Structures are given as C-alpha cells and as structure tokens.
Amino acid sequence: MLSKVAAMRDAYGDALLELGAENKDVVVIGADTTGSLKSGVFASKFPERFFNVGIAEQNLVSIAAGMALAGKIPYAGTYAIFVPGKSVDQIRNNIAYPNLNVKIVCSHGGISVGPDGASHQQVEDIAIMRAIPKMNVIVPADAVSTKAIAKAIAAIPGPFYVRLTRSSTPVIYDGGFRYEHGKANVLKEGGDVGIVACGIMVSEALKAAEALRTKGVAASVLDLHTIKPIDSDAIVKLARSCGRVVTVEEHNVMGGMGSAVAEVLGERYPVPIRRVGVMDTFGESGEAADLLRKYGLTAANVEQAALGLRGQ
Amino acid sequence: METAQEVVRLKETARNTRKLILEALAEAGSGHPGGSLSAVELLVTLYFRVMRHDPKNPKWPDRDRFFLSKGHAAPLLYSVLAQAGYFPAEELMTLRKIGSRLQGHPSMGVPGVEAPAGSEGIGLSLAVGTSLAAKLDGKAYRTYVLMGDGEQQEGQVWEAAMSASKFRLDNLTAIIDRNGIQQDGLTEQVMPLEPLAAKWRAFNWNVIEVDGYDLAQLIDGFDLAIGTRNRPTVIIAHTVKGKGISFMEWSPHYHGTPPAKDKLRDVLSELG
C-alpha cells in the first residue's frame, strides 16, 4: 500500500472516455483548463460532445445546467478556485435549486496546488458546497477511487461536486474500489483512536496509524470520501469503538469535513475531537510537500493530534 | 390567421394579462409590477403566436423552450402560462403565499416553467445550454430567453453572448426588455448600457430593434430570427416600465411596489 503514485486527473480522463463510449448523453464542458484537467481527452474521441467555453466559469456552470435541462449528463469543471470559487450563485440557483443532473468535477483543490500560491489554493470549497441543499460532495483519496467515483455518479441523478488534487498521489485502492453512495470506507481498525480523513490526507492518516502502532496505539482509519451525504452511522460507530476522533483534511478547519464530523458527533455521540486542517489561513507559494509540512498537514501532525487526545 | 386579426386577438390577451398581473400583485402585497407590465406584449406574442408548445403536455420533448431570465417578472410569466392553459388562472391569487407553487421568483414544479430564475444575468447561459443540446440531438426546437435591460450590467450575459456566437446558435433568440429603468433609477444613470445594439453586434449577434408594443413588428422580428442562419438573434424591444398604468409608467418606484388592494378597481379601469 502507498508505494505507487498516480494522478487523479489522468484517472478522471480515463473515466470520461469510458463514460463517453457507454452513454451518449454524457457531455463534457470545460473552461480553458481542459488540457490540465484531462477532460480534453474526451474531445479526441467525442468532439461533438465536448465544449470549451473559455475563461468564463459562471457561463460554464449555467450552460451545464441548460444541457441537463435538455436531458444531457454534463461533466463540467475547471480548477476548484474558479468553480465553485467564482460561480457559487450559478451552482446554487441553476443547478442545486432545480436539482439538476450536473457533475461538477474540479481539480487543484487545497494548498497542494503549490507554487501558484494562495490565489489558486482553494481551501473553502467543501464548506461552500456542503452548505448548498441537494448538493453531493465527494473528495476521492486516490486515482483508483477517482475513476470509480467519476463513473458511478453518472448513474446517480442529481448534482455532484467532486474535488480532485493537482499532484500525483499515493495509490490506496490498488486492489480496486467500489463506490457506494454515502458510505465511508474503513481502511484500518483499531480501538484507541479513530482517524477520519478525505482526499490526499487519507494516505497521511494511514502513515500516522502505522507510526502510532509502533507506539502501542491502535488506530482506526476511515476514508470519508463522501462528505455529503455524510455516513453518520460509520462516524458514530468509529467514535463508539475508539472514544476519540481526529479528522484530517486539506481544507480550512472551518466548515469542512472535520466540521461535518463534529456536527454528527456533537449531536449523536459526543467524544473528544481534534481537527487537523488548514487553520483558517491562506496558503502561499511553495512545493506541495513543503506546504503540507508548513501548514500542518502531514502524518506527523495527525499522529501528534492523536497522542494529544490520549493525553500523551 | 390574417396578421390584422391576429393582432386584435393578441391585444386582447395582452390586456387580460395586465389585469391578471395587477390582481395577483395586489393580492400578494409585494412583487414587481413595472418590469412585468413592460414586457407583456413580448411574452404574449411568444406564447400565443411564435412558440410551438403544448400546455397539456408541458414536457413535450420537441417544445420550444422559454427562459425568463429577469425572474422578477414572474407575475407576467405566470399570467401568460395560466391563460395558455398550463394551470388554472385562480391559482394566480396564491402568488407569493406560503404553500403556493407560484413562488415570488419562478421555481421548478410549476407547469410550463423551464427553470428557476431570480438571480440576474444567468438565463442566457441556460438558453445556450439547451440550444447546444438541441443541435447535438438534431432537434428543431428553438430556445427563447427574456432578459431585462438592467441585467445587461451582469458580466455573465456577455460570457454567454460570446459562447452563443462561437457555437453559431441560430436556434436561440434572446429578447431584451429595454424599458430604461432599474431598481435605483434610469439605466443610463446607474450604469449606462448604450450603445446597446452596437455591443450585441460586436459580439456577432443578429440584432433586431422593435417597438415592444407594435405586435406586427414583434411578429416580424421573431420570424426574421427563425430565418437567420449561423448566428443567434437578439431582439431589443423598446418598452415602457409599468406600461398601461399611468402612475406606474417610467417610475422606478413601481419596479418593486405592488398596486394597493383598495385602489385596484381604479387601477384596472385604466386598462379599458
């Protein structure tokens, strides 16, 4: 586990090619980042179903809504900083309010975007999107699950937001991944501390669990890829068996996955919680690994939070 | 039908539409008369002369699509849909009331309403979406979208305008209700739009300007749009905010102030 790396964006491109062949209603809409997002590969096979609207993210979202109204299944996306960043009104009023079948898939979530700096590092998207009624929010952990998720959501009616990462990331699901809507994946079971992670932090959570094991602490790790609808039962079960929970996400600790977990536990099974994430600040330029270290988003930070919860 | 006869019929429908709008707004106690009254003839011509649609089968796949981008003119859209037979006219008296399908701005679930509206500047993009889908499916249906003039200040309108000409959407007709007034005052004072026709021409659209109350001109304009190939058409309809009610005409105040319920009889008498 974790020795291989692969890019979520390549996996997304593969998924689009298969979807295009399987379903003639699938269309792809991009906004001048289709090469980067790998959605452009769809154009090579299905040029008549591929639309590039240029640098116009609001138009991108609303055109997708119009195509969904006419029976299409649009996959629309660009960098997360622009969608949802620049187009929240369109997502809310054009897509979510009428509950349209639009799949928004965006790359470059979080600070691991790297040298482009804070202007391109979206650390608020989970909070924004999960506050919108009817919206489904997914943050895949690796390339394998990205492909499975991108394909699976074509068959689930309604609006989705899927957040991908710019850089190549460790493969977690080398043995395959089956997406079950709204169901989290238990990756490791241990009774001393529960770690809930999403996106590229899942691999850090697994590393932290390994480090904790060497210190005699047994950790559970939950891949909470689907943040909305949230798998409350899996979270409560984790809290019940571990008694303390650490959440870790590449997102502002305000309003993101950790907040969602805290909401569930606060109401259903209160236990001590530590949230690891971006501490309500903007990022900066730098290489991804350096930024993740500087902003406290590594296995060591997760381990430290877990030990802290145990009073160690 | 002869155009002259048809004009008489459409005028009668327009008069009744104004009556229904004012009655519904007075009953609701809030809402937007000015921009509803200004565009009556535009919608009446579309729904009773131009568009192919079937009120008994609102989801008919080959129907022409209409998007109201200036969502605050919901009373106008509802009044036209009710007269066309999409739902009973009595329901108009539930406008803006709790539990009603007739939300203050259009929402899904009302027969004949294609999409929600209310946030300005986003309807043209929806129309680009359905127009692209129609071309992809080889279908002959057309898409119509009514925008306000104040709405032209939204940047997304111009994103959508660029994309419609890029994709050569000759199956798309936009209509601008050019009544010159927005909530805070005259459009030319709040944020000037002129030269508006030149802007649309510069975006490679077919531009047609009409008197928004000359039904023969409106019919000709829509027919010209249908006959235009390889580019979208925008019809700039010169109108009057609050048209038909003397004290509402040219008044920014009546952008968002309904007629008083106890004055309704006097107000309606102006319609003749």
PDB file of C-alpha atoms in Angstrom, chain A residues 31 37 56-62 76-93 95-96 103-110 119-132 135-139 160-164 251:
ATOM      1  CA  ALA A  31     -13.186  26.448 -19.295  1.00  0.00           C
ATOM      2  CA  LEU A  37      -7.881  18.605 -16.147  1.00  0.00           C
ATOM      3  CA  ALA A  56     -15.896  32.007 -18.205  1.00  0.00           C
ATOM      4  CA  GLU A  57     -16.692  29.882 -15.181  1.00  0.00           C
ATOM      5  CA  GLN A  58     -20.152  31.263 -14.492  1.00  0.00           C
ATOM      6  CA  ASN A  59     -21.170  30.562 -18.064  1.00  0.00           C
ATOM      7  CA  LEU A  60     -19.617  27.094 -17.733  1.00  0.00           C
ATOM      8  CA  VAL A  61     -21.843  26.223 -14.794  1.00  0.00           C
ATOM      9  CA  SER A  62     -25.047  27.673 -16.252  1.00  0.00           C
ATOM     10  CA  ALA A  76     -18.244  20.379 -16.081  1.00  0.00           C
ATOM     11  CA  GLY A  77     -15.196  21.615 -14.291  1.00  0.00           C
ATOM     12  CA  THR A  78     -12.005  23.579 -14.055  1.00  0.00           C
ATOM     13  CA  TYR A  79      -9.769  24.440 -11.097  1.00  0.00           C
ATOM     14  CA  ALA A  80     -11.571  24.430  -7.751  1.00  0.00           C
ATOM     15  CA  ILE A  81     -10.614  28.043  -7.080  1.00  0.00           C
ATOM     16  CA  PHE A  82     -12.834  29.093 -10.017  1.00  0.00           C
ATOM     17  CA  VAL A  83     -15.622  26.528  -9.610  1.00  0.00           C
ATOM     18  CA  PRO A  84     -17.033  26.779  -7.016  1.00  0.00           C
ATOM     19  CA  GLY A  85     -14.897  29.837  -6.204  1.00  0.00           C
ATOM     20  CA  LYS A  86     -16.259  32.143  -8.889  1.00  0.00           C
ATOM     21  CA  SER A  87     -19.642  30.601  -9.531  1.00  0.00           C
ATOM     22  CA  VAL A  88     -21.482  29.878  -6.301  1.00  0.00           C
ATOM     23  CA  ASP A  89     -24.661  31.688  -7.344  1.00  0.00           C
ATOM     24  CA  GLN A  90     -24.865  29.716 -10.582  1.00  0.00           C
ATOM     25  CA  ILE A  91     -24.241  26.434  -8.761  1.00  0.00           C
ATOM     26  CA  ARG A  92     -26.918  27.246  -6.209  1.00  0.00           C
ATOM     27  CA  ASN A  93     -29.610  28.745  -8.406  1.00  0.00           C
ATOM     28  CA  ILE A  95     -28.034  23.516 -10.569  1.00  0.00           C
ATOM     29  CA  ALA A  96     -28.860  22.735  -6.950  1.00  0.00           C
ATOM     30  CA  LYS A 103     -21.499  16.603 -12.313  1.00  0.00           C
ATOM     31  CA  ILE A 104     -19.019  19.282 -11.304  1.00  0.00           C
ATOM     32  CA  VAL A 105     -15.549  17.776 -11.182  1.00  0.00           C
ATOM     33  CA  CYS A 106     -12.722  20.157 -10.327  1.00  0.00           C
ATOM     34  CA  SER A 107      -9.017  19.735  -9.836  1.00  0.00           C
ATOM     35  CA  HIS A 108      -6.476  21.736  -7.866  1.00  0.00           C
ATOM     36  CA  GLY A 109      -8.273  21.558  -4.538  1.00  0.00           C
ATOM     37  CA  GLY A 110      -6.311  22.528  -1.427  1.00  0.00           C
ATOM     38  CA  SER A 119      -4.852  32.779  -5.192  1.00  0.00           C
ATOM     39  CA  HIS A 120      -5.089  29.279  -6.677  1.00  0.00           C
ATOM     40  CA  GLN A 121      -5.343  27.240  -3.474  1.00  0.00           C
ATOM     41  CA  GLN A 122      -8.998  26.530  -2.747  1.00  0.00           C
ATOM     42  CA  VAL A 123      -9.401  25.641   0.929  1.00  0.00           C
ATOM     43  CA  GLU A 124     -13.055  26.663   1.262  1.00  0.00           C
ATOM     44  CA  ASP A 125     -14.839  24.568  -1.379  1.00  0.00           C
ATOM     45  CA  ILE A 126     -16.082  21.753   0.868  1.00  0.00           C
ATOM     46  CA  ALA A 127     -17.626  24.305   3.213  1.00  0.00           C
ATOM     47  CA  ILE A 128     -19.231  26.196   0.339  1.00  0.00           C
ATOM     48  CA  MET A 129     -20.592  23.170  -1.449  1.00  0.00           C
ATOM     49  CA  ARG A 130     -21.886  21.230   1.529  1.00  0.00           C
ATOM     50  CA  ALA A 131     -23.909  24.251   2.645  1.00  0.00           C
ATOM     51  CA  ILE A 132     -25.909  24.139  -0.583  1.00  0.00           C
ATOM     52  CA  MET A 135     -25.538  19.095  -3.462  1.00  0.00           C
ATOM     53  CA  ASN A 136     -23.489  15.904  -3.073  1.00  0.00           C
ATOM     54  CA  VAL A 137     -19.833  16.448  -2.128  1.00  0.00           C
ATOM     55  CA  ILE A 138     -17.065  13.922  -2.740  1.00  0.00           C
ATOM     56  CA  VAL A 139     -13.300  14.138  -2.158  1.00  0.00           C
ATOM     57  CA  PHE A 160     -22.414  16.396  -7.524  1.00  0.00           C
ATOM     58  CA  TYR A 161     -19.199  18.188  -6.649  1.00  0.00           C
ATOM     59  CA  VAL A 162     -16.024  16.095  -6.864  1.00  0.00           C
ATOM     60  CA  ARG A 163     -12.770  17.649  -5.709  1.00  0.00           C
ATOM     61  CA  LEU A 164      -9.500  16.366  -7.157  1.00  0.00           C
ATOM     62  CA  HIS A 251      -9.202  22.367   3.715  1.00  0.00           C
TER      63      HIS A 251
END
